[in-house]
Amino acid sequence: MDHHPLILLIDDSHSTIRALRDLLEQHGYLVRHAQSGRSGLDSAITHHPDLIVLDVDMPDMDGFAVCSSLKQDEQTADIPVVFISGLNDVTTKVQAFRLGGVDYITKPFHAEEVLARVQTQLQLLIDRRNLEASRQVMEEWNATLEQHVTDRTRDIMRNERRLRYLAMHDSVTRLPNRHAMHENLVRITEDPHTRAAVLYLELDGYDDISRTLGHHAADELVQQAATRLQGYVDEWRHVDVMNASLYRVGEDEFVVLLEDLEGEAAVMQSGEALLAGMQEPFTIRETMLYLPAHAGFTMYPEDSRDEEVLLQNAQMATADAKLHHELPRRIHRFHERLAQAGRERMDRILMLRSAVHNRELYLEYQPKVMLESRRLIGAEALLRWKPDGATLLPPSVFIPLAEETGIIHQLGQLVLEMVCAQIAAWQNTGYEPPPIAVNVSPLQLGEFEFEAQFLATLRDFGIHPAQIVVEITETAFLHERTHSMQVLQQLQQAGVAIHLDDFGTGYSSFSYLSDLPLDCVKIDKSFLDRCTPQLPEPPAPHRPVNHRTILEGIVTLARGLHLDIIAEGVETPEQAAMLLELGCLQAQGYYFYRPMSPEQLAPHLSTS
């Protein structure tokens, strides 16, 4: 209590009031008094004392009536009342306590007893007030804590909803993503009575646009494509054609889940509508771009009841549509033959990985010669793979597979090591082999420090760079051209010759030949065949192309750029004679040598 306690004395005896007042004031208490019950009530309401000492026996209004009135009034109900009286019977005391008195002092009183009882009640009052204050503080803290918990719970729930949204939606298109699609597909497959389809759609040319215009342009393009696709899906739902939902599951891949279907024809019709929509041009940075697509679909429950298998089926059907793009339809239905082909492809990938790891592949060498003298001037290392119990697989079958799966990096390093080891073996037996060519995939050129590893391999085997030729195709310069040129320039500066293979096909362009780090151009066999055709002349008014003139131009251009020229696939004396006449002095083909083993080639090598 941070003030002097105020004590109200209510007693009709002057002597009692005087004695109590003197006693209490001597001990630091403030004292007010009233000589009747009614004046005591008024004083209690006006001054609100900390303690009331109340006489029981008063003429106008006794102490019991005063106490009862005090306890019934909210303003005075909490003031402790100590009765003082000459009555000492139990009945009077019980009545005093029943009416709300906290203590009872008997007259004549003793000063020490009065002080002790007053101090005790005032301390109880202080404790009660402190307890009440603590209770209020606790209530306020509890209210604050409850509000904090409520706010925190709301924030957590909001964050959980946000995190779930982010986990279930694509950040670029705001479409549901693969996780959301998987959840919905699980729901579908748990209902044995529904009929549904998984339609997988893949955009064509996304990677080229990303490389050419950048990732932001590619994202904008995908956003427009998603908006266009979503428009079809919303329309189907709006007119109750079917229940459809769209998902982005890859950079350029979307899935549409179709439910409540009437049949396969409805899926085919829906897929064709989506593909037709993709044929319309997109506008990116005031540039019109075309982004065609292919699609495939699978049916539930006919094709499978497993959500993962259904998705794989739809992907395989899409890949089949892309592979056979020349067919009238660009949307294909899954068939079991695709699953079988997929299993065979996976088996072949596993076998190829094992063959590379166990070094089960081998090399054959096809010589390169001077046309006039037929002198051996080089050889091309050709990779061969004959799986156990299978026929010989041509590189055109397993090299693309190696490139798609990334095995090409291990495979390319294996070929280089095999060639270096063979050159060293020939040299150790007294032969002087000519430069040996190895084919390098464009993917290898993009490998981190490819040229450093390449040259390190030569040093490990003691092979001079001039003994190795790198053959690349024009696809090496379609993407990341600057990087590819830098890698080849470093190899060339180290002494490795660079040959451009299959020239005359694909994306051939005379204009960039002078910019490339090349030593030789190899004219493709198919181009040479056109110069000596076995086909009848085309009917009029078609005008035949003079391939001989074009070939002569290639030879003249290459010689003007100080590049060697090698003709591939020479199979007849007529072709050899024509090449000599045009000024092409080097050749490679069955007319001279077929690919042969190292042992078969050894006798044709010069000796030291």
XYZ file of C-alpha atoms in Angstrom:
608
model
C 0.000 0.000 0.000
C 1.721 3.156 -1.214
C -0.204 5.582 1.094
C -1.048 5.900 4.808
C -4.062 3.672 5.435
C -7.323 5.452 6.194
C -9.367 3.889 8.989
C -13.027 4.871 9.606
C -14.264 4.562 13.221
C -18.083 4.245 13.623
C -19.090 4.262 17.296
C -21.550 6.254 19.378
C -19.095 6.360 22.336
C -16.911 9.456 22.449
C -14.419 7.831 24.734
C -14.029 4.794 22.512
C -13.533 6.881 19.420
C -11.006 9.113 21.181
C -9.014 6.161 22.550
C -8.947 4.321 19.211
C -8.122 7.480 17.257
C -5.182 8.361 19.521
C -3.862 4.797 19.360
C -4.095 4.501 15.599
C -2.761 7.967 14.757
C 0.255 7.329 17.016
C 1.077 4.401 14.713
C 0.803 6.395 11.469
C -2.742 5.685 10.446
C -5.162 8.292 9.111
C -8.393 8.239 11.074
C -11.906 9.525 10.427
C -14.863 8.897 12.746
C -18.623 8.917 12.805
C -20.848 8.702 15.906
C -23.869 7.130 14.247
C -24.543 4.331 11.779
C -26.060 6.567 9.124
C -23.277 9.168 9.220
C -20.794 6.280 9.121
C -22.389 4.971 5.869
C -22.168 8.421 4.297
C -18.526 8.801 5.323
C -17.662 5.328 3.942
C -19.163 6.225 0.555
C -17.491 9.656 0.506
C -13.984 8.744 1.697
C -13.808 5.005 0.904
C -11.502 4.055 3.800
C -9.121 1.120 3.761
C -10.639 -0.360 6.935
C -13.793 0.248 9.061
C -13.918 -0.361 12.822
C -17.667 -0.686 13.557
C -19.499 -0.756 16.889
C -22.362 -3.261 17.124
C -24.673 -1.569 19.609
C -25.743 1.908 18.364
C -29.106 3.584 18.953
C -30.211 4.806 15.512
C -28.770 2.038 13.309
C -26.841 -0.829 14.821
C -23.562 -2.179 13.438
C -25.204 -5.211 11.812
C -27.470 -2.993 9.712
C -24.524 -0.741 8.789
C -22.394 -3.723 7.727
C -25.250 -5.181 5.708
C -25.690 -1.858 3.884
C -21.955 -1.575 3.251
C -21.792 -5.034 1.684
C -24.788 -4.422 -0.535
C -23.284 -1.256 -2.042
C -20.737 -1.868 -4.834
C -18.763 1.225 -3.755
C -18.120 -0.116 -0.229
C -18.578 -3.868 -0.508
C -14.858 -4.589 -0.639
C -13.948 -2.522 2.495
C -13.006 -4.904 5.345
C -15.120 -4.400 8.507
C -13.799 -5.158 12.029
C -16.591 -5.253 14.635
C -15.935 -3.876 18.147
C -18.441 -4.455 20.946
C -18.947 -5.070 24.646
C -21.069 -8.125 23.675
C -19.061 -11.287 23.963
C -21.606 -14.017 23.248
C -21.122 -16.463 20.410
C -24.408 -15.637 18.717
C -23.423 -11.987 18.267
C -20.014 -12.903 16.933
C -21.426 -15.430 14.426
C -23.948 -12.878 13.235
C -21.111 -10.374 12.693
C -19.129 -12.787 10.594
C -22.200 -13.871 8.588
C -22.861 -10.269 7.587
C -19.318 -9.907 6.194
C -17.198 -8.866 9.139
C -13.569 -9.939 8.986
C -12.778 -9.748 12.727
C -14.357 -9.107 16.122
C -12.800 -7.107 19.038
C -14.330 -7.235 22.500
C -14.604 -4.167 24.763
C -12.800 -3.238 26.865
C -10.025 -3.684 24.312
C -6.298 -3.905 24.651
C -4.190 -1.570 22.522
C -1.791 -4.308 21.381
C -4.701 -6.522 20.315
C -6.339 -3.720 18.333
C -3.106 -2.829 16.574
C -2.354 -6.470 15.769
C -5.829 -7.149 14.379
C -5.844 -3.896 12.342
C -2.381 -4.560 10.925
C -3.384 -8.129 10.036
C -6.493 -7.041 8.159
C -4.676 -4.249 6.366
C -1.957 -6.702 5.288
C -4.622 -9.100 4.082
C -6.161 -6.195 2.193
C -2.790 -5.393 0.581
C -2.286 -9.050 -0.327
C -5.787 -9.264 -1.747
C -5.284 -6.129 -3.834
C -1.891 -7.370 -5.070
C -3.458 -10.688 -5.945
C -6.231 -8.946 -7.804
C -3.701 -6.799 -9.664
C -1.715 -9.915 -10.540
C -4.885 -11.609 -11.696
C -5.680 -8.677 -13.951
C -2.129 -8.696 -15.326
C -2.426 -12.431 -15.972
C -5.767 -11.939 -17.672
C -4.253 -9.245 -19.849
C -1.272 -11.478 -20.627
C -3.579 -14.380 -21.356
C -5.657 -12.212 -23.643
C -2.500 -10.958 -25.356
C -1.170 -14.509 -25.641
C -4.461 -15.799 -26.975
C -4.503 -13.030 -29.537
C -0.872 -13.801 -30.443
C -1.700 -17.481 -30.797
C -4.715 -16.610 -32.913
C -2.654 -14.296 -35.116
C 0.198 -16.812 -35.339
C -2.180 -19.640 -36.186
C -3.743 -17.493 -38.904
C -0.268 -16.639 -40.270
C 0.790 -20.290 -40.200
C -2.378 -21.357 -41.983
C -1.892 -18.578 -44.526
C 1.742 -19.590 -45.064
C 0.765 -23.243 -45.320
C -1.799 -22.375 -47.959
C 0.816 -20.274 -49.775
C 3.474 -22.995 -49.561
C 1.013 -25.602 -50.751
C 0.039 -23.335 -53.616
C 3.695 -22.874 -54.553
C 4.327 -26.602 -54.219
C 1.349 -27.409 -56.414
C 1.648 -24.667 -59.061
C 4.102 -23.677 -61.756
C 5.770 -20.341 -61.033
C 5.714 -19.157 -64.665
C 2.206 -20.052 -65.856
C 0.449 -20.333 -62.459
C -0.957 -23.632 -63.699
C -1.094 -26.678 -61.417
C 2.186 -28.587 -61.713
C 3.280 -32.223 -61.831
C 2.611 -32.751 -58.097
C -0.953 -31.487 -58.421
C -1.444 -33.592 -61.537
C -0.193 -36.680 -59.687
C -2.644 -36.105 -56.811
C -5.541 -35.714 -59.204
C -4.476 -38.759 -61.209
C -4.317 -40.842 -58.017
C -7.866 -39.726 -57.215
C -9.017 -40.776 -60.671
C -7.405 -44.207 -60.496
C -8.979 -44.872 -57.083
C -12.433 -44.812 -58.722
C -12.949 -48.049 -60.694
C -16.123 -46.734 -62.291
C -14.757 -43.581 -63.927
C -13.384 -43.344 -67.453
C -10.598 -40.884 -68.107
C -7.676 -40.036 -70.357
C -4.210 -38.581 -69.857
C -3.366 -36.281 -72.772
C 0.310 -35.287 -72.974
C 1.239 -32.293 -75.152
C 4.779 -31.212 -76.026
C 5.725 -27.934 -77.726
C 8.232 -28.031 -80.587
C 11.073 -25.534 -80.831
C 10.984 -24.242 -77.245
C 14.713 -24.879 -76.728
C 15.634 -23.038 -79.922
C 13.589 -19.997 -78.894
C 15.124 -20.050 -75.407
C 18.649 -20.109 -76.840
C 17.900 -17.483 -79.466
C 15.735 -14.976 -77.587
C 16.580 -15.843 -74.004
C 14.768 -17.403 -71.060
C 12.468 -14.431 -70.452
C 11.113 -14.602 -73.987
C 10.706 -18.368 -73.671
C 8.791 -17.901 -70.405
C 6.525 -15.328 -72.017
C 5.903 -17.717 -74.881
C 4.962 -20.531 -72.510
C 2.649 -18.170 -70.610
C 0.816 -17.354 -73.821
C 0.644 -21.033 -74.762
C -0.727 -21.910 -71.307
C -3.364 -19.186 -71.545
C -4.421 -20.467 -74.940
C -4.641 -24.071 -73.740
C -6.503 -23.057 -70.579
C -9.079 -21.296 -72.747
C -10.002 -24.592 -74.409
C -10.139 -26.434 -71.075
C -12.379 -23.764 -69.519
C -14.714 -23.900 -72.491
C -15.076 -27.685 -72.228
C -15.968 -27.393 -68.556
C -18.333 -24.486 -69.178
C -20.427 -26.333 -71.735
C -20.253 -29.593 -69.741
C -18.529 -31.466 -72.536
C -16.213 -33.117 -70.012
C -14.344 -32.454 -66.807
C -10.869 -31.279 -67.858
C -7.865 -29.904 -65.969
C -4.586 -28.522 -67.346
C -1.100 -28.911 -65.827
C 2.411 -27.801 -66.755
C 4.721 -30.755 -66.093
C 7.924 -29.633 -67.847
C 9.541 -26.686 -69.619
C 7.610 -27.335 -72.822
C 5.247 -30.069 -71.674
C 1.607 -29.966 -70.566
C -0.864 -32.602 -69.403
C -4.632 -32.455 -69.702
C -6.635 -34.868 -67.532
C -9.989 -35.604 -69.136
C -12.800 -37.198 -67.115
C -16.421 -38.185 -67.771
C -15.561 -39.223 -71.308
C -17.848 -40.634 -73.954
C -14.967 -42.467 -75.640
C -11.629 -42.337 -77.396
C -13.024 -40.199 -80.204
C -13.707 -37.373 -77.728
C -10.081 -37.433 -76.571
C -8.813 -37.412 -80.155
C -11.081 -34.488 -80.998
C -9.976 -32.560 -77.898
C -6.299 -33.167 -78.629
C -6.667 -32.032 -82.230
C -8.371 -28.842 -81.032
C -5.439 -28.094 -78.712
C -2.895 -28.756 -81.464
C -4.830 -26.560 -83.881
C -4.735 -23.786 -81.306
C -0.974 -24.091 -81.052
C -0.620 -23.590 -84.811
C -1.731 -19.977 -84.514
C 1.244 -17.570 -84.214
C 2.421 -16.060 -80.934
C 3.715 -12.497 -80.618
C 6.815 -12.001 -78.494
C 8.539 -8.609 -78.465
C 6.706 -7.613 -81.647
C 7.948 -10.799 -83.316
C 5.566 -13.442 -84.615
C 6.643 -16.945 -83.596
C 5.188 -20.353 -84.366
C 5.237 -23.098 -81.784
C 3.614 -26.256 -83.154
C 3.100 -29.236 -80.908
C 2.600 -32.986 -80.785
C 0.403 -34.934 -78.431
C -0.298 -38.424 -77.241
C -2.855 -39.926 -74.903
C -3.709 -43.046 -72.968
C -7.036 -44.289 -71.615
C -8.041 -45.273 -68.088
C -8.794 -48.023 -67.220
C -8.224 -49.730 -70.594
C -4.475 -49.096 -70.844
C -3.576 -49.199 -67.142
C -4.915 -48.628 -63.636
C -1.606 -47.283 -62.318
C -1.071 -43.501 -62.374
C 2.674 -43.717 -63.107
C 2.153 -46.159 -65.966
C -0.592 -43.965 -67.414
C 1.712 -40.952 -67.488
C 4.511 -42.996 -69.070
C 2.068 -44.319 -71.661
C 0.989 -40.798 -72.615
C 4.622 -39.671 -72.885
C 5.467 -42.626 -75.125
C 2.483 -41.844 -77.367
C 3.641 -38.211 -77.624
C 7.187 -39.289 -78.471
C 5.751 -41.581 -81.153
C 3.735 -38.703 -82.598
C 6.866 -36.555 -82.711
C 8.933 -39.348 -84.260
C 6.353 -40.015 -86.981
C 5.463 -36.386 -87.594
C 4.988 -37.067 -91.282
C 1.754 -38.960 -90.559
C -1.551 -37.100 -91.014
C -2.320 -37.034 -87.293
C -0.072 -35.251 -84.815
C -1.830 -36.902 -81.864
C -1.284 -40.601 -81.264
C -3.065 -43.108 -79.025
C -0.931 -45.330 -76.811
C -0.554 -48.935 -77.954
C 1.225 -51.826 -76.310
C 3.804 -51.858 -79.095
C 5.041 -48.505 -77.774
C 5.531 -49.996 -74.315
C 7.441 -52.875 -75.844
C 9.593 -50.444 -77.815
C 10.182 -48.445 -74.653
C 11.261 -51.542 -72.758
C 13.577 -52.521 -75.588
C 15.044 -49.011 -75.603
C 15.653 -49.130 -71.853
C 17.247 -52.561 -72.170
C 19.490 -51.241 -74.913
C 20.488 -48.246 -72.768
C 21.403 -50.542 -69.883
C 23.353 -52.804 -72.230
C 25.180 -49.813 -73.711
C 26.138 -48.510 -70.268
C 27.454 -51.944 -69.376
C 29.322 -52.246 -72.677
C 31.049 -48.886 -72.135
C 31.903 -49.699 -68.531
C 33.285 -53.143 -69.444
C 34.927 -51.857 -72.651
C 33.016 -54.380 -74.763
C 32.932 -52.173 -77.862
C 35.661 -52.325 -80.470
C 37.016 -50.268 -83.351
C 37.450 -50.815 -87.032
C 39.447 -48.488 -89.257
C 38.537 -47.298 -92.742
C 41.534 -45.948 -94.671
C 41.693 -42.594 -96.432
C 43.761 -42.528 -99.645
C 45.164 -40.253 -102.302
C 42.919 -40.820 -105.297
C 45.625 -41.018 -107.939
C 48.225 -43.136 -106.150
C 45.925 -44.874 -103.644
C 48.555 -44.167 -101.032
C 47.277 -44.493 -97.478
C 47.143 -41.034 -95.854
C 44.935 -41.678 -92.852
C 42.137 -43.758 -91.362
C 38.855 -43.135 -89.595
C 38.119 -45.004 -86.373
C 34.626 -46.523 -86.566
C 33.006 -47.740 -83.366
C 31.393 -51.184 -83.429
C 29.029 -52.816 -80.950
C 27.787 -56.376 -81.102
C 25.766 -57.163 -77.978
C 25.871 -60.762 -76.798
C 23.608 -62.906 -78.904
C 22.706 -59.994 -81.180
C 23.726 -58.811 -84.602
C 26.150 -55.957 -85.146
C 24.461 -52.650 -84.343
C 25.446 -49.696 -86.552
C 26.523 -46.404 -84.914
C 23.406 -44.771 -86.343
C 21.434 -46.849 -83.817
C 23.419 -46.515 -80.608
C 25.206 -43.147 -81.003
C 21.907 -41.147 -80.875
C 20.945 -43.233 -77.846
C 24.255 -42.367 -76.204
C 23.704 -38.669 -76.933
C 20.174 -38.705 -75.521
C 21.255 -40.371 -72.282
C 24.582 -38.599 -71.734
C 26.582 -41.804 -72.232
C 28.246 -40.077 -75.181
C 30.798 -38.415 -72.880
C 32.071 -41.732 -71.521
C 31.814 -43.307 -74.950
C 33.816 -40.528 -76.618
C 36.557 -40.772 -74.002
C 36.644 -44.568 -74.447
C 37.065 -44.245 -78.221
C 39.905 -41.735 -77.825
C 41.710 -44.001 -75.350
C 41.246 -47.036 -77.637
C 42.644 -45.110 -80.625
C 45.621 -43.822 -78.614
C 46.331 -47.307 -77.301
C 46.183 -48.746 -80.830
C 48.507 -46.085 -82.254
C 50.964 -46.815 -79.448
C 50.674 -50.561 -80.109
C 51.367 -50.097 -83.834
C 54.349 -47.915 -83.057
C 55.740 -50.454 -80.591
C 55.688 -53.112 -83.317
C 57.558 -50.965 -85.828
C 54.718 -49.330 -87.764
C 54.231 -45.645 -88.479
C 50.449 -45.187 -88.633
C 48.989 -42.172 -90.447
C 46.726 -39.701 -88.578
C 43.683 -41.479 -87.152
C 40.345 -39.655 -87.102
C 37.893 -39.854 -84.178
C 34.337 -38.613 -84.416
C 33.389 -36.077 -81.725
C 29.772 -35.357 -80.810
C 28.625 -31.731 -80.454
C 27.634 -32.650 -76.895
C 31.243 -33.510 -76.100
C 32.368 -30.045 -77.166
C 30.093 -28.577 -74.523
C 31.659 -30.685 -71.775
C 33.619 -28.796 -69.108
C 37.314 -28.488 -70.170
C 36.837 -31.017 -72.976
C 39.918 -29.867 -74.838
C 42.093 -30.089 -71.697
C 40.994 -33.670 -71.034
C 41.428 -34.551 -74.718
C 45.034 -33.327 -74.830
C 45.785 -34.877 -71.428
C 44.722 -38.267 -72.803
C 47.131 -37.882 -75.723
C 49.972 -37.078 -73.321
C 49.129 -40.067 -71.113
C 49.545 -42.418 -74.093
C 52.530 -40.570 -75.557
C 50.629 -39.626 -78.725
C 51.559 -36.467 -80.641
C 48.508 -34.270 -81.432
C 49.358 -34.425 -85.156
C 48.586 -38.147 -85.068
C 44.919 -37.454 -84.221
C 42.178 -35.933 -86.370
C 38.884 -34.699 -84.892
C 35.860 -35.089 -87.159
C 32.795 -33.028 -86.345
C 29.507 -32.363 -88.131
C 27.899 -29.037 -88.854
C 25.455 -29.517 -85.956
C 28.369 -28.625 -83.655
C 27.928 -24.996 -84.762
C 24.137 -24.765 -84.607
C 24.083 -23.973 -80.871
C 26.779 -22.476 -78.653
C 28.746 -21.746 -81.838
C 31.242 -19.444 -80.147
C 32.104 -22.003 -77.475
C 32.461 -24.822 -80.014
C 34.793 -22.705 -82.151
C 36.936 -21.847 -79.129
C 37.311 -25.514 -78.174
C 38.247 -26.532 -81.723
C 40.664 -23.622 -82.074
C 42.507 -24.725 -78.951
C 42.764 -28.291 -80.270
C 43.931 -27.014 -83.642
C 46.555 -24.795 -82.048
C 47.834 -27.841 -80.168
C 48.335 -29.668 -83.495
C 45.107 -31.664 -83.830
C 43.602 -31.473 -87.341
C 39.888 -30.560 -87.549
C 37.760 -32.109 -90.322
C 34.176 -31.116 -91.122
C 32.295 -34.366 -91.715
C 29.207 -34.951 -93.934
C 29.510 -31.622 -95.740
C 26.777 -31.229 -98.341
C 23.949 -32.307 -96.044
C 21.964 -30.746 -93.255
C 22.612 -27.070 -92.634
C 25.565 -26.613 -94.983
C 26.427 -23.003 -95.599
C 29.335 -21.870 -97.721
C 29.294 -18.479 -96.060
C 30.652 -19.604 -92.695
C 33.350 -22.027 -93.897
C 35.995 -19.326 -93.792
C 35.138 -18.541 -90.145
C 35.516 -22.075 -88.810
C 38.751 -23.596 -87.471
C 38.958 -26.299 -90.159
C 41.720 -28.171 -91.960
C 39.604 -30.339 -94.218
C 36.065 -30.720 -95.606
C 34.616 -34.202 -96.103
C 31.974 -34.320 -98.838
C 29.093 -36.582 -97.832
C 28.454 -39.799 -99.738
C 24.824 -38.926 -100.442
C 25.920 -35.754 -102.204
C 28.419 -37.683 -104.296
C 25.719 -40.197 -105.274
C 23.617 -37.403 -106.724
C 26.398 -36.630 -109.180
C 26.274 -40.175 -110.597
C 22.560 -40.973 -110.304
C 21.030 -44.275 -111.191
C 17.550 -42.758 -111.330
C 15.611 -41.761 -114.488
C 15.446 -38.104 -115.429
C 12.506 -36.266 -113.837
C 9.642 -35.417 -116.212
C 9.233 -31.939 -117.694
C 8.766 -29.195 -116.735
C 10.982 -30.110 -113.729
C 14.512 -28.958 -114.283
C 17.202 -31.350 -112.959
C 19.761 -29.971 -110.555
C 23.329 -30.048 -111.847
C 24.943 -31.645 -108.792
C 28.262 -31.990 -110.592
C 28.445 -28.217 -110.936
C 27.652 -27.798 -107.232
C 30.283 -30.389 -106.314
C 32.821 -28.573 -108.488
C 31.917 -25.343 -106.683
C 32.483 -26.989 -103.294
C 35.905 -28.236 -104.380
C 36.877 -24.856 -105.790
C 35.657 -23.045 -102.669
C 37.519 -25.391 -100.313
C 40.735 -25.099 -102.269
C 40.352 -21.335 -102.318
C 40.126 -21.445 -98.532
C 43.217 -23.673 -98.407
C 41.240 -26.591 -97.066
C 41.824 -30.225 -97.950
C 38.878 -32.097 -99.494
C 38.028 -35.744 -98.888
C 35.166 -37.421 -100.718
C 33.325 -40.017 -98.634
C 31.595 -43.132 -99.923
C 33.491 -43.587 -103.190
C 32.285 -46.955 -104.509
C 32.865 -46.921 -108.268
C 35.735 -46.129 -110.631
C 33.474 -43.578 -112.327
C 33.129 -41.654 -109.090
C 36.878 -41.778 -108.496
C 37.577 -40.537 -112.018
C 35.059 -37.686 -111.705
C 36.570 -36.543 -108.418
C 40.043 -36.477 -109.911
C 38.731 -34.510 -112.840
C 37.106 -31.966 -110.489
C 40.305 -31.569 -108.493
C 39.369 -33.580 -105.369
C 42.526 -35.533 -104.566
C 41.578 -37.535 -101.447
C 38.878 -40.115 -100.913
C 37.450 -42.778 -98.650
C 35.132 -45.590 -99.597
C 34.515 -49.246 -100.412
C 36.109 -48.805 -103.832
C 39.427 -48.584 -102.020
C 39.042 -50.200 -98.602
C 36.283 -51.476 -96.384
C 36.555 -50.928 -92.632
C 39.011 -53.400 -91.174
C 40.401 -54.548 -87.859
C 43.732 -53.217 -86.520
C 45.374 -56.496 -87.518
C 44.011 -56.243 -91.073
C 45.115 -52.631 -91.388
C 48.654 -53.203 -90.065
C 50.120 -54.661 -93.315
C 49.022 -51.505 -95.168
C 50.886 -49.209 -92.800
C 54.379 -47.926 -93.505
C 57.193 -49.166 -91.303
C 60.040 -47.351 -89.653
